[in-house]
Coordinates of C-alpha atoms and ligand atoms in Angstrom, one line a residue:
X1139 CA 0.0 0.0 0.0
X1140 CA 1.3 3.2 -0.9
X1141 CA 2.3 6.0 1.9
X1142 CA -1.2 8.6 2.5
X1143 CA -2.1 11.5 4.5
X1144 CA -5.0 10.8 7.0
X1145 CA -7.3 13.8 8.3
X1146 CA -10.1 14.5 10.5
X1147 CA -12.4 17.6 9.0
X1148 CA -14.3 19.3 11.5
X1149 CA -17.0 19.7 9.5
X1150 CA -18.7 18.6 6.3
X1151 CA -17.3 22.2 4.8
X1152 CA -14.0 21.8 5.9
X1153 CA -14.2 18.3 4.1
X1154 CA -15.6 19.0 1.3
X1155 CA -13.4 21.9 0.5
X1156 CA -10.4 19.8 1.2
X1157 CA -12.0 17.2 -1.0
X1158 CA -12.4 19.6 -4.3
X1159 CA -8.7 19.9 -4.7
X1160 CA -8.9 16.4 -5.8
X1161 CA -8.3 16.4 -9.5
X1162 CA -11.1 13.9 -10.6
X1163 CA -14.1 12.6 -9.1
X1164 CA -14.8 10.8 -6.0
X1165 CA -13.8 7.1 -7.3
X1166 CA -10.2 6.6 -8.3
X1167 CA -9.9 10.4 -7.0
X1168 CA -6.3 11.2 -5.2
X1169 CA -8.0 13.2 -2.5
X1170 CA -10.6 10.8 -1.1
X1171 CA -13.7 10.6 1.6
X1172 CA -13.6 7.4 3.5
X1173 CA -16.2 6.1 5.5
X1174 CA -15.8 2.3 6.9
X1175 CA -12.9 1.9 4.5
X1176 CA -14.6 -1.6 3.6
X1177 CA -14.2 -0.8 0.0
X1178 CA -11.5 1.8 0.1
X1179 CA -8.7 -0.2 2.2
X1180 CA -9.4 -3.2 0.3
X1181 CA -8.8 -1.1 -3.1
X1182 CA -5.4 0.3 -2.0
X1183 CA -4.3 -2.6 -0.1
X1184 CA -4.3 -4.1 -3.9
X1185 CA -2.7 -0.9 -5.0
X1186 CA -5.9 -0.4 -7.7
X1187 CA -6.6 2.5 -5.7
X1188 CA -4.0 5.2 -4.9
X1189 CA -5.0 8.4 -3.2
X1190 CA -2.4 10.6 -1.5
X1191 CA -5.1 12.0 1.2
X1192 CA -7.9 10.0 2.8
X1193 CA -10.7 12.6 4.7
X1194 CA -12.2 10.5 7.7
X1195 CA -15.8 11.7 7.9
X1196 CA -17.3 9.6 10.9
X1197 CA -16.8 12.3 13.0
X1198 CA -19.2 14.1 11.3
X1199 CA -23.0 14.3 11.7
X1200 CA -24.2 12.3 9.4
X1201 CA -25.2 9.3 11.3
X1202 CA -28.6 9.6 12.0
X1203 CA -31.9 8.0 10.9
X1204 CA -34.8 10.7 10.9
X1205 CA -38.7 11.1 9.9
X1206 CA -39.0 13.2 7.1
X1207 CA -41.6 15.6 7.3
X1208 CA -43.8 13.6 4.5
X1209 CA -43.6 10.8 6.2
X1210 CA -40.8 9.4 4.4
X1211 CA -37.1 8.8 6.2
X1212 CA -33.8 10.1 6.2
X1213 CA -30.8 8.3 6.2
X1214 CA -27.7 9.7 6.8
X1215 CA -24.6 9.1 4.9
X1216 CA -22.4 7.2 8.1
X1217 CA -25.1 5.3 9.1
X1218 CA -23.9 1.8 9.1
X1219 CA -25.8 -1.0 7.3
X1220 CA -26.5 -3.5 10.6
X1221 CA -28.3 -0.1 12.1
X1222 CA -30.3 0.7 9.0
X1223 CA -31.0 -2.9 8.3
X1224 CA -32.2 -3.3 12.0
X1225 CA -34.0 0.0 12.5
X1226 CA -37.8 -0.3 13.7
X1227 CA -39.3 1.5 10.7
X1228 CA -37.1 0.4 7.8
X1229 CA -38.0 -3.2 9.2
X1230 CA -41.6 -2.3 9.1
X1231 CA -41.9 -0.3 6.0
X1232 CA -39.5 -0.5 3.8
X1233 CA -38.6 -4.2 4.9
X1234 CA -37.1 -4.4 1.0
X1235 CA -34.1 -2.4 2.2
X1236 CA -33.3 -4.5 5.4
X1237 CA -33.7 -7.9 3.6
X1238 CA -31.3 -6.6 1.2
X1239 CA -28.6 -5.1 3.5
X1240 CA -28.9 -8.4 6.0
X1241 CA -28.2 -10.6 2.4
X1242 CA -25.1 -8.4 2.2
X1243 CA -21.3 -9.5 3.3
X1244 CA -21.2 -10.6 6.6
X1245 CA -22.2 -9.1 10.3
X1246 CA -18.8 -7.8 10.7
X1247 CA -18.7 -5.6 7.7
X1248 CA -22.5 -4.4 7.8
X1249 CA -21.3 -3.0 11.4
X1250 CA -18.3 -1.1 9.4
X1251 CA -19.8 -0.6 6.0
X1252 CA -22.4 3.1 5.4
X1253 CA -24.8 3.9 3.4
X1254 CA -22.6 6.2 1.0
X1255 CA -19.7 4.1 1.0
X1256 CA -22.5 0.7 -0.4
X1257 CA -23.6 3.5 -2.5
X1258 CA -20.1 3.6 -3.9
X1259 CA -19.2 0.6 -3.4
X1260 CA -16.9 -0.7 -7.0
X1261 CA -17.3 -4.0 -8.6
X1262 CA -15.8 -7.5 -7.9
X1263 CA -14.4 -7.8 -11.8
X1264 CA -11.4 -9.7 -11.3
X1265 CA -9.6 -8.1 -13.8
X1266 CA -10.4 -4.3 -11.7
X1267 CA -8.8 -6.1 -9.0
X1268 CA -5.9 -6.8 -10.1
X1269 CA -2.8 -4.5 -11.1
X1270 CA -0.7 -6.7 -13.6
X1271 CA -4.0 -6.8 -15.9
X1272 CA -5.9 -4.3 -18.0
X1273 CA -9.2 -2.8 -17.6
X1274 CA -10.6 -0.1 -18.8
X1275 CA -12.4 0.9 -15.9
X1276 CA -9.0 1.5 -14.0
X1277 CA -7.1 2.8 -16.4
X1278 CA -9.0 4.1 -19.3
X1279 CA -7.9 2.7 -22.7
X1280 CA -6.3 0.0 -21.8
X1281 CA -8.8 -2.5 -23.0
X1282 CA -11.6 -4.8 -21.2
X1283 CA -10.2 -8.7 -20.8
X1284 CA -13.2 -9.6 -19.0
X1285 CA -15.0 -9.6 -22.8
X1286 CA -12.6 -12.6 -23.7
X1287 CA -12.2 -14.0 -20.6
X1288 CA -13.6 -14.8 -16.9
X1289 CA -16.8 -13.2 -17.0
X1290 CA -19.0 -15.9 -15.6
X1291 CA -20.4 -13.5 -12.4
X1292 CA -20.4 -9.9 -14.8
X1293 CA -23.1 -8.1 -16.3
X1294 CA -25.9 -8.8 -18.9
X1295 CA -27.5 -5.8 -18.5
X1296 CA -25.9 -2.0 -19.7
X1297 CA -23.0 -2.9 -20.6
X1298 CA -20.5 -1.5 -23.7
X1299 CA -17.5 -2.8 -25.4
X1300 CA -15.6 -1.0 -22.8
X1301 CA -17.0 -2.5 -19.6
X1302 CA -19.1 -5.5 -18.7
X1303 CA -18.7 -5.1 -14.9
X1304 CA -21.6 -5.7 -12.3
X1305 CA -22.6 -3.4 -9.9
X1306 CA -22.3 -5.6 -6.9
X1307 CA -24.3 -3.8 -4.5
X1308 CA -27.5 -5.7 -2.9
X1309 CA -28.7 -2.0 -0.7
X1310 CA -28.7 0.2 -4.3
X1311 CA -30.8 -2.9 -5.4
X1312 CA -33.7 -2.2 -2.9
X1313 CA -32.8 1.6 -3.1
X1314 CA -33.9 1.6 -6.4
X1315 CA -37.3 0.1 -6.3
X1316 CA -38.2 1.9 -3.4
X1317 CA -37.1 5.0 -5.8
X1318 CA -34.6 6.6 -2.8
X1319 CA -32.8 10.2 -3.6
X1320 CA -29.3 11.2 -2.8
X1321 CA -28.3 14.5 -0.9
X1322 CA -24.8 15.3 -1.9
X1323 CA -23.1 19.1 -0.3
X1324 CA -20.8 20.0 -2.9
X1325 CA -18.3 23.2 -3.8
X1326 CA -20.8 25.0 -6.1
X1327 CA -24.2 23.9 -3.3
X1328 CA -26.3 21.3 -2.7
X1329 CA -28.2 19.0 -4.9
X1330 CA -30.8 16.0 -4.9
X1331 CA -30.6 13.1 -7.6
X1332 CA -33.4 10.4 -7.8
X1333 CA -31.7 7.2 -7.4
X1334 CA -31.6 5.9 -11.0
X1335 CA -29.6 8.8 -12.5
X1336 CA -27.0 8.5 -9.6
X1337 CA -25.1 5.7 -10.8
X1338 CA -23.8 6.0 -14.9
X1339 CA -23.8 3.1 -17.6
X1340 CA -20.2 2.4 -18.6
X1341 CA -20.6 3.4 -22.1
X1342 CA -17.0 4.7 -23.4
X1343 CA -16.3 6.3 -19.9
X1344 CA -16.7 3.1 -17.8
X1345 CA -14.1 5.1 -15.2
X1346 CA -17.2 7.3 -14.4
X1347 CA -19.2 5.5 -12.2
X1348 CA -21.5 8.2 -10.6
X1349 CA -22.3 11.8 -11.3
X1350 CA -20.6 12.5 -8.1
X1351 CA -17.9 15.5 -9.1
X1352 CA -14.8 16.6 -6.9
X1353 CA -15.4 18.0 -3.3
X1354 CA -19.0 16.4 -3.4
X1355 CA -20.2 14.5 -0.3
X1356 CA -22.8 12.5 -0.2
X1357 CA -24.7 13.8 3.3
X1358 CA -27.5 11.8 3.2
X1359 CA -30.3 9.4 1.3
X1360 CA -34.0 10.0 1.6
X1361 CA -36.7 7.6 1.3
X1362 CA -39.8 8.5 0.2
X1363 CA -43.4 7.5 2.3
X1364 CA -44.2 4.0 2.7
X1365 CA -46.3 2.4 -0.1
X1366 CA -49.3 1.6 2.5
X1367 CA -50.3 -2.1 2.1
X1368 CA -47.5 -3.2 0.3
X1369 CA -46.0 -6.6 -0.1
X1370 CA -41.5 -6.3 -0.4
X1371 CA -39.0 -8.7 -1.1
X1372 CA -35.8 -8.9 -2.4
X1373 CA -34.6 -12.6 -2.9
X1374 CA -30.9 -12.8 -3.7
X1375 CA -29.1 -15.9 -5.4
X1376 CA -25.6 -17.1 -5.3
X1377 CA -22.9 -19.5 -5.3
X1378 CA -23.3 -20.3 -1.8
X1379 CA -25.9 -19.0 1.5
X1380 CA -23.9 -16.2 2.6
X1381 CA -20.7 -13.7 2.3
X1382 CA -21.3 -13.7 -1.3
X1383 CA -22.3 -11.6 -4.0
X1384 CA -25.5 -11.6 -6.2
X1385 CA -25.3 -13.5 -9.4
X1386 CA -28.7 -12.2 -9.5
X1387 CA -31.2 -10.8 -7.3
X1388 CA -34.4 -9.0 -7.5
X1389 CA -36.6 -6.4 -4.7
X1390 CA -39.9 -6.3 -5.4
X1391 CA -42.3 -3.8 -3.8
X1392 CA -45.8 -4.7 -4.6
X1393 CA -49.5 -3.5 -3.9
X1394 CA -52.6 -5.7 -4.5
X1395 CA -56.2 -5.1 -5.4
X1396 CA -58.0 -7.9 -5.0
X1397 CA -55.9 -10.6 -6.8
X1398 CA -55.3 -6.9 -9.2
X1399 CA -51.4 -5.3 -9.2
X1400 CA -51.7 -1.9 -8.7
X1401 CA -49.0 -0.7 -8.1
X1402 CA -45.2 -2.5 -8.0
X1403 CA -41.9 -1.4 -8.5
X1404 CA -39.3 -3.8 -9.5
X1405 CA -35.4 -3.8 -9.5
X1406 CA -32.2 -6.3 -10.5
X1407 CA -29.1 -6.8 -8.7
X1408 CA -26.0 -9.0 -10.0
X1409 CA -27.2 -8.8 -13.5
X1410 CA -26.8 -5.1 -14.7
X1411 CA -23.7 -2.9 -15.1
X1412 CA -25.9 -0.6 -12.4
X1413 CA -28.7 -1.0 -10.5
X1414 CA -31.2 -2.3 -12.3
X1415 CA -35.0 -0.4 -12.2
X1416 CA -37.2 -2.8 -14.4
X1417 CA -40.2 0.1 -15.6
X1418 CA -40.7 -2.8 -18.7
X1419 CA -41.2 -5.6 -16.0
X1420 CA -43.7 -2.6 -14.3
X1421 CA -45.3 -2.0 -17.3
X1422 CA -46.7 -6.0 -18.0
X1423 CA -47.7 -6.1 -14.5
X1424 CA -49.4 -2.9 -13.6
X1425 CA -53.1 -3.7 -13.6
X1426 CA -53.0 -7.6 -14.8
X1427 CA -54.0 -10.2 -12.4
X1428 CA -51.4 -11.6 -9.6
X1429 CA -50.2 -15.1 -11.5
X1430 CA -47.2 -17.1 -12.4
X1431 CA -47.9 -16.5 -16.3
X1432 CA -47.7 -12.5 -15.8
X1433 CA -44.9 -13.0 -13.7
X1434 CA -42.9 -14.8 -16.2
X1435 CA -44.2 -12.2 -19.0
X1436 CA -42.5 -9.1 -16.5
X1437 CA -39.7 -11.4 -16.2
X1438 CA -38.9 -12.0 -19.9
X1439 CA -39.2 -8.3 -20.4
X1440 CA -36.9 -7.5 -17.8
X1441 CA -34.6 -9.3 -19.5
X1442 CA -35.3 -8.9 -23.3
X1443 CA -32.4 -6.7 -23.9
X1444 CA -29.8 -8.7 -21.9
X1445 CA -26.7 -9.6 -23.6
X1446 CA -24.7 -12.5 -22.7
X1447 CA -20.7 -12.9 -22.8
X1448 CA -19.5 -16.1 -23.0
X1449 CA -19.8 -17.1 -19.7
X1450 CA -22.8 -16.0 -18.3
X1451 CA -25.5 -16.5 -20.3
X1452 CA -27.2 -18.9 -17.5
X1453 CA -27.8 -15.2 -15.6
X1454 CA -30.4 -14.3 -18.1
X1455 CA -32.8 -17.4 -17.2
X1456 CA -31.2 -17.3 -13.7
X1457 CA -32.5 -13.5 -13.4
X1458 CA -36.1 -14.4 -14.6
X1459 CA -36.6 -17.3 -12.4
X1460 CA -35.5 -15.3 -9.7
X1461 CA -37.7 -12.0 -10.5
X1462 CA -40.8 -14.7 -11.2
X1463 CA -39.9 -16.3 -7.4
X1464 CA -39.4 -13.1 -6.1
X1465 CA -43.0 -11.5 -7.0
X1466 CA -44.7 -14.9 -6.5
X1467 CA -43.3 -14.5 -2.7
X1468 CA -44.9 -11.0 -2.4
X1469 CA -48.0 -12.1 -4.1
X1470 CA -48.9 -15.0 -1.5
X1471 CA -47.7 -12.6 1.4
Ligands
LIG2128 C1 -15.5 -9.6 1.8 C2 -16.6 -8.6 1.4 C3 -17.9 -9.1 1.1 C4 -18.9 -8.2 0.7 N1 -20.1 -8.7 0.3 C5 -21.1 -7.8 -0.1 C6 -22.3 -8.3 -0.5 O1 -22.6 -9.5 -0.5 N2 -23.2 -7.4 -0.9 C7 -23.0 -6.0 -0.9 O2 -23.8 -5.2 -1.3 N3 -21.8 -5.6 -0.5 C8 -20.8 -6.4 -0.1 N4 -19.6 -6.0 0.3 C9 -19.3 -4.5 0.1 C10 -19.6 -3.7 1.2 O3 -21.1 -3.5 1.3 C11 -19.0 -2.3 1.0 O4 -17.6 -2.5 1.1 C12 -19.5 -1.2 2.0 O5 -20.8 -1.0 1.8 C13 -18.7 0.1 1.7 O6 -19.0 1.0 2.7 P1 -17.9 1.7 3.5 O7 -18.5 2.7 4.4 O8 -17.0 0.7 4.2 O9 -17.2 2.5 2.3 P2 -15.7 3.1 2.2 O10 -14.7 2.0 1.9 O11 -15.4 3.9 3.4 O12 -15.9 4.0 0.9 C14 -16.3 3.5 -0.3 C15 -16.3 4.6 -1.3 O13 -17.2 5.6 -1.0 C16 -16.6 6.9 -0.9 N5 -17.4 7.6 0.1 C17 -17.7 7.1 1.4 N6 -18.5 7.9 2.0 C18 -18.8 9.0 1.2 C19 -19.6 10.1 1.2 N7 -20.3 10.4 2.3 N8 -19.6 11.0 0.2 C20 -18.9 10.7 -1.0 N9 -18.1 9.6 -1.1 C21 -18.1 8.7 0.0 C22 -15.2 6.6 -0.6 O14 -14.3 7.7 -0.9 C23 -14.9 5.4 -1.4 O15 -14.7 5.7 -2.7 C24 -18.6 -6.8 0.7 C25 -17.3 -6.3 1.1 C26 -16.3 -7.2 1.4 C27 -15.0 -6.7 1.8
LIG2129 S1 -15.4 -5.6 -17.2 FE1 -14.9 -3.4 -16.7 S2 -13.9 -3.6 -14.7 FE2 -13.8 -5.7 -15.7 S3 -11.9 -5.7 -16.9 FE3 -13.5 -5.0 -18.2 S4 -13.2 -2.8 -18.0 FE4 -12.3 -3.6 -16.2

């Protein structure tokens, strides 16, 4: 690991003014936020990240979970998963969320890890990881092996010939379908993004993960109300029961009439380059009757455009059985 400076800012504007002298973005940035380190410390213990000066923000406050006045919730950005995953009303209302965090790593790190740093969490690619071998993502140009190579666990969803890489995390999953936004304090002010415009598509820029910019700090996440009478689960399947990552997951949030959807949100994890809101799964479902052959029709739209490498097309079916599964669960309660 190479030699860094480590400071304390007293407060999110001494941090974030420290922070904007970095020349590029949060990720990969040489002046750097950290959090739990649970991400960061394993990145520059393998040298794939570098930065000269890490910022340690737990001392500021941004560890609180609060009522919003519309009856929504606020999460702030050091809150660790275990206490958001176990909080009374996240269990209660948005029980989506806490499935998904307690299907994540292990008790350990969920007592380390916060809700900006799973937001920002970078992918398992073995290639990313790994210093003696190109990728695109790290160093920009150098080509993506993972195309001709090991990419049984990557992405068939949003990806480029410049990066097939999963997003890895199962929180931004649930995030997603219960349509979160993201408070980030920045040099030029503060700004809100809705969840699904946070994280970018890798494109011909796969470096560029989120529209985060340098100095900004994510402060907090909001929630919006609870959908009242709603059914949520988020089933998550891999290679073994626990400290593992998706191959495929889905979190389902959904209302019923009668037998009747009325109302569901859907999203994929392990499949898609970012997290994965389904609105053509939404689509075949809003309205249609609560049965295995509409479930299978949302799932085989979810998935129409998925593209397989030469490794993983087993995800696509994978994905659908687990989507269909997943709103089957919520359907019989
Ligand atoms: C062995 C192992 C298994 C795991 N398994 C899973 C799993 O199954 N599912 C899953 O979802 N995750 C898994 N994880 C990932 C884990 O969830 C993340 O490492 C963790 O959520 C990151 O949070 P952190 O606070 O430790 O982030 P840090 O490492 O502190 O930071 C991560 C990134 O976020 C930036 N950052 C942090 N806070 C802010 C902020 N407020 N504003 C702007 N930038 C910020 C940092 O600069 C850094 O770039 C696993 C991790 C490990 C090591
Ligand atoms: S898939 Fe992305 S992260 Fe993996 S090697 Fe290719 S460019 Fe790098």
């Amino acid at each position: 690991m190479n030699s860094f400076e480590f400071q304390r800012p007293a407060n999110a504007a001494a941090a974030i003014t420290a922070a904007a002298q970095a020349k590029t973005a949060q990720q990969g940035a040489d002046v750097r936020f950290i959090a739990g380190g649970t991400t960061l410390m394993d990145l520059m213990k393998l040298s794939v990240e570098t930065p000269a000066r890490l910022l340690d923000i737990n001392r500021l406050p941004l560890d609180k979970i609060e009522n919003t006045p519309d009856g929504g919730l606020k999460i702030g950005a050091t809150v660790r998963n275990s206490d958001l995953a176990n909080h009374a009303r996240v269990q209660r209302e948005y029980s989506v969320l806490s499935q998904a965090i307690l299907a994540g790593a292990s008790a350990q790190l969920r007592n380390m890890a916060t809700t900006a740093g799973n937001l920002l969490q970078r992918t398992r690619c073995m290639y990313f990881r790994d210093t003696a071998m190109a990728c695109n993502k790290r160093e920009p140009g150098t080509g993506c092996p993972a195309i001709t190579g090991s990419n049984r666990t990557l992405a068939v969803l949003g990806t480029s010939d410049q990066c097939i890489a999963t997003n890895p995390s199962d929180m931004c999953v649930a995030m997603a379908a219960l349509e979160a936004t993201i408070h980030i304090e920045g040099p030029k002010g503060s700004r809100a993004i809705a969840f699904g415009d946070f994280h970018l598509l890798p494109g011909t820029t796969p470096h560029r993960e989120t529209v985060l910019e340098p100095g900004d700090l994510v402060t907090h996440v909001t929630l919006p109300p609870p959908k009242e009478g709603s059914r949520q689960v988020y089933l998550k399947l891999r290679d073994r029961a626990s400290y593992e990552f998706a191959l495929s997951s889905a979190a389902v949030v959904l209302v019923l009439t009668g037998q009747t959807i009325s109302y569901v949100h859907i999203a994929l994890g392990g499949v898609g380059t970012k997290p994965w809101r389904s609105p053509e799964a939404e689509a075949v479902l809003t309205g249609k009757a609560a049965n295995a052959t509409n479930f299978r029709q949302a799932a085989e739209a979810a998935l129409r455009n998925a593209k397989p490498q030469s490794e993983n097309k087993f995800k696509i079916e994978l994905a659908k059985r687990c989507l269909a599964h997943a709103l089957q669960t919520a359907a019989n309660g």
